[in-house]
PDB file of C-alpha atoms and ligand atoms in Angstrom:
ATOM      1  CA  UNK A   1       7.378  98.820 202.038  1.00 90.00           C
ATOM      2  CA  UNK A   2       9.288  98.616 198.747  1.00 96.00           C
ATOM      3  CA  UNK A   3      10.379  95.010 198.157  1.00 97.00           C
ATOM      4  CA  UNK A   4      11.533  93.285 195.019  1.00 98.00           C
ATOM      5  CA  UNK A   5       8.131  91.585 194.721  1.00 98.00           C
ATOM      6  CA  UNK A   6       6.421  95.037 194.980  1.00 98.00           C
ATOM      7  CA  UNK A   7       8.768  96.542 192.481  1.00 98.00           C
ATOM      8  CA  UNK A   8       7.956  93.857 190.050  1.00 98.00           C
ATOM      9  CA  UNK A   9       4.205  94.562 190.593  1.00 98.00           C
ATOM     10  CA  UNK A  10       5.118  98.254 190.045  1.00 98.00           C
ATOM     11  CA  UNK A  11       6.773  97.689 186.613  1.00 98.00           C
ATOM     12  CA  UNK A  12       4.094  95.223 185.516  1.00 98.00           C
ATOM     13  CA  UNK A  13       1.390  97.604 186.448  1.00 98.00           C
ATOM     14  CA  UNK A  14       3.191 100.433 184.634  1.00 98.00           C
ATOM     15  CA  UNK A  15       3.465  98.239 181.496  1.00 98.00           C
ATOM     16  CA  UNK A  16      -0.275  97.711 181.639  1.00 98.00           C
ATOM     17  CA  UNK A  17      -1.126 101.349 182.297  1.00 98.00           C
ATOM     18  CA  UNK A  18       1.115 102.754 179.539  1.00 98.00           C
ATOM     19  CA  UNK A  19      -0.191 100.210 177.105  1.00 98.00           C
ATOM     20  CA  UNK A  20      -3.770 101.210 178.047  1.00 98.00           C
ATOM     21  CA  UNK A  21      -2.966 105.004 177.955  1.00 98.00           C
ATOM     22  CA  UNK A  22      -0.647 104.804 174.973  1.00 98.00           C
ATOM     23  CA  UNK A  23      -3.136 106.694 172.683  1.00 98.00           C
ATOM     24  CA  UNK A  24      -4.000 109.242 175.257  1.00 98.00           C
ATOM     25  CA  UNK A  25      -0.326 110.072 176.054  1.00 98.00           C
ATOM     26  CA  UNK A  26       0.435 110.273 172.355  1.00 98.00           C
ATOM     27  CA  UNK A  27      -2.516 112.598 171.766  1.00 98.00           C
ATOM     28  CA  UNK A  28      -1.251 114.934 174.464  1.00 98.00           C
ATOM     29  CA  UNK A  29       2.161 114.856 172.788  1.00 98.00           C
ATOM     30  CA  UNK A  30       0.502 115.518 169.253  1.00 98.00           C
ATOM     31  CA  UNK A  31      -0.879 118.763 170.578  1.00 98.00           C
ATOM     32  CA  UNK A  32       2.457 120.233 171.678  1.00 98.00           C
ATOM     33  CA  UNK A  33       5.114 117.848 170.470  1.00 97.00           C
ATOM     34  CA  UNK A  34       5.633 115.020 167.958  1.00 97.00           C
ATOM     35  CA  UNK A  35       2.918 112.568 169.118  1.00 98.00           C
ATOM     36  CA  UNK A  36       5.118 109.687 170.231  1.00 98.00           C
ATOM     37  CA  UNK A  37       5.150 109.932 174.045  1.00 98.00           C
ATOM     38  CA  UNK A  38       2.526 107.112 174.682  1.00 98.00           C
ATOM     39  CA  UNK A  39       4.273 104.792 172.206  1.00 98.00           C
ATOM     40  CA  UNK A  40       7.685 105.586 173.791  1.00 98.00           C
ATOM     41  CA  UNK A  41       6.415 104.821 177.309  1.00 98.00           C
ATOM     42  CA  UNK A  42       4.597 101.646 176.301  1.00 98.00           C
ATOM     43  CA  UNK A  43       7.618 100.318 174.430  1.00 98.00           C
ATOM     44  CA  UNK A  44       9.896 101.278 177.281  1.00 98.00           C
ATOM     45  CA  UNK A  45       7.954  99.477 179.983  1.00 98.00           C
ATOM     46  CA  UNK A  46       7.523  96.327 177.743  1.00 98.00           C
ATOM     47  CA  UNK A  47      11.322  96.290 177.708  1.00 98.00           C
ATOM     48  CA  UNK A  48      11.674  96.900 181.441  1.00 98.00           C
ATOM     49  CA  UNK A  49       9.367  93.952 182.305  1.00 98.00           C
ATOM     50  CA  UNK A  50      11.042  91.604 179.652  1.00 98.00           C
ATOM     51  CA  UNK A  51      14.571  92.531 180.951  1.00 98.00           C
ATOM     52  CA  UNK A  52      13.660  92.096 184.528  1.00 98.00           C
ATOM     53  CA  UNK A  53      12.211  88.609 183.643  1.00 98.00           C
ATOM     54  CA  UNK A  54      15.184  87.663 181.633  1.00 98.00           C
ATOM     55  CA  UNK A  55      17.662  88.828 184.348  1.00 98.00           C
ATOM     56  CA  UNK A  56      15.804  89.073 187.766  1.00 98.00           C
ATOM     57  CA  UNK A  57      17.657  91.520 190.087  1.00 98.00           C
ATOM     58  CA  UNK A  58      18.605  90.333 193.631  1.00 98.00           C
ATOM     59  CA  UNK A  59      18.583  93.701 195.382  1.00 98.00           C
ATOM     60  CA  UNK A  60      16.838  97.101 194.935  1.00 98.00           C
ATOM     61  CA  UNK A  61      19.963  98.855 193.490  1.00 98.00           C
ATOM     62  CA  UNK A  62      20.111  96.297 190.673  1.00 98.00           C
ATOM     63  CA  UNK A  63      16.402  96.475 190.261  1.00 98.00           C
ATOM     64  CA  UNK A  64      16.486 100.291 189.642  1.00 98.00           C
ATOM     65  CA  UNK A  65      19.580  99.988 187.495  1.00 98.00           C
ATOM     66  CA  UNK A  66      17.816  97.373 185.349  1.00 98.00           C
ATOM     67  CA  UNK A  67      14.775  99.667 184.968  1.00 98.00           C
ATOM     68  CA  UNK A  68      17.062 102.607 184.105  1.00 98.00           C
ATOM     69  CA  UNK A  69      19.015 100.726 181.466  1.00 98.00           C
ATOM     70  CA  UNK A  70      15.912  99.422 179.719  1.00 98.00           C
ATOM     71  CA  UNK A  71      14.406 102.881 179.590  1.00 98.00           C
ATOM     72  CA  UNK A  72      17.517 104.506 178.254  1.00 97.00           C
ATOM     73  CA  UNK A  73      17.879 101.798 175.635  1.00 97.00           C
ATOM     74  CA  UNK A  74      14.236 101.734 174.428  1.00 97.00           C
ATOM     75  CA  UNK A  75      12.186 104.822 175.237  1.00 96.00           C
ATOM     76  CA  UNK A  76      14.182 107.224 173.080  1.00 90.00           C
ATOM     77  CA  UNK A  77      13.223 110.917 172.721  1.00 91.00           C
ATOM     78  CA  UNK A  78      13.774 113.440 175.504  1.00 96.00           C
ATOM     79  CA  UNK A  79      11.855 111.362 178.134  1.00 97.00           C
ATOM     80  CA  UNK A  80      13.985 108.200 177.842  1.00 97.00           C
ATOM     81  CA  UNK A  81      17.200 109.537 179.234  1.00 98.00           C
ATOM     82  CA  UNK A  82      15.305 111.651 181.751  1.00 98.00           C
ATOM     83  CA  UNK A  83      13.280 108.694 183.219  1.00 98.00           C
ATOM     84  CA  UNK A  84      16.456 106.641 182.878  1.00 98.00           C
ATOM     85  CA  UNK A  85      18.351 109.121 185.025  1.00 98.00           C
ATOM     86  CA  UNK A  86      15.645 109.212 187.586  1.00 98.00           C
ATOM     87  CA  UNK A  87      15.811 105.440 188.140  1.00 98.00           C
ATOM     88  CA  UNK A  88      19.702 105.458 187.925  1.00 98.00           C
ATOM     89  CA  UNK A  89      19.889 107.959 190.663  1.00 98.00           C
ATOM     90  CA  UNK A  90      17.321 106.003 192.716  1.00 97.00           C
ATOM     91  CA  UNK A  91      19.427 102.963 192.425  1.00 98.00           C
ATOM     92  CA  UNK A  92      22.419 104.797 193.904  1.00 95.00           C
ATOM     93  CA  UNK A  93      20.331 106.380 196.687  1.00 94.00           C
ATOM     94  CA  UNK A  94      18.903 103.073 197.796  1.00 95.00           C
ATOM     95  CA  UNK A  95      21.851 100.779 197.437  1.00 95.00           C
ATOM     96  CA  UNK A  96      21.925  96.991 197.841  1.00 97.00           C
ATOM     97  CA  UNK A  97      18.940  96.710 200.191  1.00 96.00           C
ATOM     98  CA  UNK A  98      16.280  94.135 199.364  1.00 97.00           C
ATOM     99  CA  UNK A  99      13.459  96.272 200.986  1.00 97.00           C
ATOM    100  CA  UNK A 100      13.075  99.756 202.273  1.00 97.00           C
ATOM    101  CA  UNK A 101      10.498 102.361 203.311  1.00 95.00           C
ATOM    102  CA  UNK A 102       9.539 106.039 203.014  1.00 97.00           C
ATOM    103  CA  UNK A 103      12.809 107.631 204.083  1.00 97.00           C
ATOM    104  CA  UNK A 104      14.800 105.875 201.299  1.00 97.00           C
ATOM    105  CA  UNK A 105      11.938 106.449 198.760  1.00 98.00           C
ATOM    106  CA  UNK A 106      12.138 110.160 199.451  1.00 98.00           C
ATOM    107  CA  UNK A 107      15.863 110.216 199.125  1.00 98.00           C
ATOM    108  CA  UNK A 108      15.614 108.243 195.839  1.00 98.00           C
ATOM    109  CA  UNK A 109      12.943 110.465 194.301  1.00 98.00           C
ATOM    110  CA  UNK A 110      14.676 113.581 195.496  1.00 98.00           C
ATOM    111  CA  UNK A 111      18.055 112.528 193.921  1.00 98.00           C
ATOM    112  CA  UNK A 112      16.081 111.411 190.800  1.00 98.00           C
ATOM    113  CA  UNK A 113      14.619 114.858 190.423  1.00 98.00           C
ATOM    114  CA  UNK A 114      18.000 116.494 190.850  1.00 98.00           C
ATOM    115  CA  UNK A 115      19.244 114.183 188.006  1.00 98.00           C
ATOM    116  CA  UNK A 116      16.406 115.059 185.683  1.00 98.00           C
ATOM    117  CA  UNK A 117      17.018 118.807 186.411  1.00 98.00           C
ATOM    118  CA  UNK A 118      20.779 118.470 185.900  1.00 98.00           C
ATOM    119  CA  UNK A 119      20.561 116.964 182.412  1.00 97.00           C
ATOM    120  CA  UNK A 120      17.260 118.625 181.326  1.00 98.00           C
ATOM    121  CA  UNK A 121      17.805 122.040 182.915  1.00 98.00           C
ATOM    122  CA  UNK A 122      14.083 122.541 183.440  1.00 98.00           C
ATOM    123  CA  UNK A 123      12.838 124.423 186.428  1.00 98.00           C
ATOM    124  CA  UNK A 124       9.370 124.153 188.059  1.00 98.00           C
ATOM    125  CA  UNK A 125       6.799 125.943 185.837  1.00 98.00           C
ATOM    126  CA  UNK A 126       8.564 125.132 182.584  1.00 98.00           C
ATOM    127  CA  UNK A 127       5.753 122.653 181.632  1.00 98.00           C
ATOM    128  CA  UNK A 128       7.689 119.464 181.800  1.00 98.00           C
ATOM    129  CA  UNK A 129       7.574 116.262 183.923  1.00 98.00           C
ATOM    130  CA  UNK A 130       9.287 118.270 186.736  1.00 98.00           C
ATOM    131  CA  UNK A 131       5.935 119.997 187.342  1.00 98.00           C
ATOM    132  CA  UNK A 132       4.514 116.664 188.456  1.00 99.00           C
ATOM    133  CA  UNK A 133       7.638 115.379 190.324  1.00 98.00           C
ATOM    134  CA  UNK A 134       8.272 118.581 192.591  1.00 98.00           C
ATOM    135  CA  UNK A 135       4.858 118.522 194.203  1.00 98.00           C
ATOM    136  CA  UNK A 136       4.935 114.802 194.442  1.00 99.00           C
ATOM    137  CA  UNK A 137       8.205 115.041 196.381  1.00 98.00           C
ATOM    138  CA  UNK A 138       6.785 117.819 198.624  1.00 98.00           C
ATOM    139  CA  UNK A 139       3.761 115.717 199.410  1.00 98.00           C
ATOM    140  CA  UNK A 140       6.064 112.830 200.398  1.00 98.00           C
ATOM    141  CA  UNK A 141       8.032 115.085 202.668  1.00 98.00           C
ATOM    142  CA  UNK A 142       4.909 116.589 204.280  1.00 98.00           C
ATOM    143  CA  UNK A 143       3.600 113.063 204.888  1.00 98.00           C
ATOM    144  CA  UNK A 144       6.904 112.068 206.431  1.00 98.00           C
ATOM    145  CA  UNK A 145       6.780 115.152 208.811  1.00 98.00           C
ATOM    146  CA  UNK A 146       3.226 114.264 209.760  1.00 98.00           C
ATOM    147  CA  UNK A 147       4.343 110.652 210.499  1.00 97.00           C
ATOM    148  CA  UNK A 148       1.915 109.133 207.931  1.00 97.00           C
ATOM    149  CA  UNK A 149       2.307 105.557 206.877  1.00 97.00           C
ATOM    150  CA  UNK A 150       4.096 104.668 203.615  1.00 97.00           C
ATOM    151  CA  UNK A 151       0.796 103.837 201.971  1.00 97.00           C
ATOM    152  CA  UNK A 152      -0.710 107.176 203.004  1.00 98.00           C
ATOM    153  CA  UNK A 153       2.332 109.072 201.879  1.00 98.00           C
ATOM    154  CA  UNK A 154       2.205 107.377 198.455  1.00 98.00           C
ATOM    155  CA  UNK A 155      -1.460 108.195 198.083  1.00 98.00           C
ATOM    156  CA  UNK A 156      -0.838 111.879 198.948  1.00 98.00           C
ATOM    157  CA  UNK A 157       2.096 111.890 196.514  1.00 98.00           C
ATOM    158  CA  UNK A 158      -0.165 110.491 193.755  1.00 98.00           C
ATOM    159  CA  UNK A 159      -2.699 113.170 194.305  1.00 99.00           C
ATOM    160  CA  UNK A 160      -0.033 115.950 194.258  1.00 99.00           C
ATOM    161  CA  UNK A 161       1.547 114.590 190.995  1.00 99.00           C
ATOM    162  CA  UNK A 162      -1.849 114.506 189.303  1.00 98.00           C
ATOM    163  CA  UNK A 163      -2.580 118.118 190.390  1.00 98.00           C
ATOM    164  CA  UNK A 164       0.866 119.136 189.194  1.00 99.00           C
ATOM    165  CA  UNK A 165       0.283 117.535 185.805  1.00 99.00           C
ATOM    166  CA  UNK A 166      -3.084 119.243 185.507  1.00 98.00           C
ATOM    167  CA  UNK A 167      -1.536 122.567 186.508  1.00 98.00           C
ATOM    168  CA  UNK A 168       0.718 122.439 183.412  1.00 98.00           C
ATOM    169  CA  UNK A 169      -2.315 123.148 181.207  1.00 98.00           C
ATOM    170  CA  UNK A 170      -2.066 127.028 181.369  1.00 98.00           C
ATOM    171  CA  UNK A 171       1.719 127.140 181.341  1.00 98.00           C
ATOM    172  CA  UNK A 172       3.982 128.151 178.517  1.00 98.00           C
ATOM    173  CA  UNK A 173       6.504 125.350 177.663  1.00 98.00           C
ATOM    174  CA  UNK A 174      10.092 126.518 178.173  1.00 98.00           C
ATOM    175  CA  UNK A 175      11.850 123.151 177.570  1.00 98.00           C
ATOM    176  CA  UNK A 176      11.633 120.281 175.158  1.00 96.00           C
ATOM    177  CA  UNK A 177       9.826 120.198 171.802  1.00 97.00           C
ATOM    178  CA  UNK A 178       6.743 121.948 173.261  1.00 98.00           C
ATOM    179  CA  UNK A 179       8.879 125.039 173.815  1.00 97.00           C
ATOM    180  CA  UNK A 180       9.119 125.522 170.074  1.00 97.00           C
ATOM    181  CA  UNK A 181       5.333 126.449 170.125  1.00 97.00           C
ATOM    182  CA  UNK A 182       5.829 129.256 172.652  1.00 96.00           C
ATOM    183  CA  UNK A 183       2.402 130.661 173.658  1.00 97.00           C
ATOM    184  CA  UNK A 184       0.635 128.088 171.481  1.00 97.00           C
ATOM    185  CA  UNK A 185       1.604 125.470 174.118  1.00 97.00           C
ATOM    186  CA  UNK A 186      -0.901 127.108 176.491  1.00 98.00           C
ATOM    187  CA  UNK A 187      -4.084 125.122 177.079  1.00 98.00           C
ATOM    188  CA  UNK A 188      -2.530 121.678 176.824  1.00 98.00           C
ATOM    189  CA  UNK A 189      -1.422 119.244 179.549  1.00 98.00           C
ATOM    190  CA  UNK A 190       2.217 118.246 179.361  1.00 98.00           C
ATOM    191  CA  UNK A 191       2.513 114.546 178.276  1.00 98.00           C
ATOM    192  CA  UNK A 192       5.590 113.836 180.433  1.00 98.00           C
ATOM    193  CA  UNK A 193       4.067 115.316 183.530  1.00 98.00           C
ATOM    194  CA  UNK A 194       0.956 113.152 182.717  1.00 99.00           C
ATOM    195  CA  UNK A 195       3.050 110.007 182.474  1.00 98.00           C
ATOM    196  CA  UNK A 196       4.803 110.929 185.695  1.00 98.00           C
ATOM    197  CA  UNK A 197       1.507 111.358 187.545  1.00 99.00           C
ATOM    198  CA  UNK A 198       0.487 107.890 186.211  1.00 99.00           C
ATOM    199  CA  UNK A 199       3.715 106.479 187.727  1.00 98.00           C
ATOM    200  CA  UNK A 200       2.977 108.028 191.133  1.00 98.00           C
ATOM    201  CA  UNK A 201      -0.541 106.514 191.046  1.00 98.00           C
ATOM    202  CA  UNK A 202       0.840 103.083 190.177  1.00 98.00           C
ATOM    203  CA  UNK A 203       3.414 103.459 193.051  1.00 98.00           C
ATOM    204  CA  UNK A 204       0.560 104.086 195.482  1.00 98.00           C
ATOM    205  CA  UNK A 205      -1.245 101.029 194.265  1.00 98.00           C
ATOM    206  CA  UNK A 206       1.678  98.599 194.222  1.00 98.00           C
ATOM    207  CA  UNK A 207       4.485  99.595 196.655  1.00 97.00           C
ATOM    208  CA  UNK A 208       2.368  99.074 199.738  1.00 89.00           C
TER     209      UNK A 208
HETATM  210  P1  ADP B   1      10.402 113.903 172.686  1.00 88.94           P
HETATM  211  O1  ADP B   1       9.909 115.250 173.117  1.00 88.94           O
HETATM  212  O2  ADP B   1      11.779 113.829 172.387  1.00 88.94           O
HETATM  213  O3  ADP B   1       9.466 113.422 171.577  1.00 88.94           O
HETATM  214  P2  ADP B   1       8.786 112.390 174.540  1.00 88.94           P
HETATM  215  O4  ADP B   1       7.602 112.801 173.663  1.00 88.94           O
HETATM  216  O5  ADP B   1       8.881 110.934 174.896  1.00 88.94           O
HETATM  217  O6  ADP B   1      10.141 112.821 173.824  1.00 88.94           O
HETATM  218  O7  ADP B   1       8.706 113.150 175.924  1.00 88.94           O
HETATM  219  C1  ADP B   1       8.225 114.473 175.996  1.00 88.94           C
HETATM  220  C2  ADP B   1       8.174 114.867 177.447  1.00 88.94           C
HETATM  221  O8  ADP B   1       9.521 114.960 177.965  1.00 88.94           O
HETATM  222  C3  ADP B   1       7.586 116.301 177.688  1.00 88.94           C
HETATM  223  O9  ADP B   1       6.250 116.170 177.821  1.00 88.94           O
HETATM  224  C4  ADP B   1       8.317 116.687 179.027  1.00 88.94           C
HETATM  225  O10 ADP B   1       7.539 116.389 180.050  1.00 88.94           O
HETATM  226  C5  ADP B   1       9.587 116.002 179.005  1.00 88.94           C
HETATM  227  N1  ADP B   1      10.721 116.841 178.732  1.00 88.94           N
HETATM  228  C6  ADP B   1      11.184 117.208 177.555  1.00 88.94           C
HETATM  229  N2  ADP B   1      12.283 117.979 177.729  1.00 88.94           N
HETATM  230  C7  ADP B   1      12.478 118.045 179.072  1.00 88.94           C
HETATM  231  C8  ADP B   1      13.440 118.696 179.925  1.00 88.94           C
HETATM  232  N3  ADP B   1      14.435 119.427 179.375  1.00 88.94           N
HETATM  233  N4  ADP B   1      13.374 118.521 181.186  1.00 88.94           N
HETATM  234  C9  ADP B   1      12.362 117.764 181.787  1.00 88.94           C
HETATM  235  N5  ADP B   1      11.415 117.187 181.030  1.00 88.94           N
HETATM  236  C10 ADP B   1      11.501 117.286 179.719  1.00 88.94           C
HETATM  237 MG1   MG B   2       7.390 113.304 171.787  1.00 88.94          MG
END
């Protein structure tokens, strides 16, 4: 079940994970980008938690809006507006509920991905965060069809996102800074797909 309490655990845990993995994510970005992705995500989730504490949301729509606004303001780069759009679309999908389950989570992620693809124009296989999110969504839908619990669905989603991120290694980047490298982007895991897979893993640990 997603509740405001669980969402706060989700963002607090993301703050800790991105702080811990800051160097790793920036190293991935150094190989095919400008080396700032870990720093961007750590700074972004510091702001997400600080803004939530300063102005605690009273429903899930406001919670996702708050996360979105903090990320757009502080992450910068390509990934800031993209993650910001994801959470903004989720806020609209979920509405003013104070708790919800798998159906709304799937609707939110699905609309979030549509938003990322609308502004970023990446397709599956372009070596971006989309390559983690699309298999993540497919896993959620499969789990829903199989009548799995929310916790099981989130675990399967996390595995699919991790596999999707790892599957970016042999791809040629078609969008974002990494695309400037053309074939030289082959052999490196996409940083944004990696931070997205981390997000799916944290969701499985905290939104249950
Ligand atoms: P920047 O590339 O501006 O330095 P970041 O380093 O924070 O921004 O984020 C890079 C990540 O953003 C990439 O690894 C990729 O996953 C994602 N990204 C970049 N452009 C796009 C796009 N057009 N669509 C989807 N994701 C993208
Ligand atoms: Mg970068």
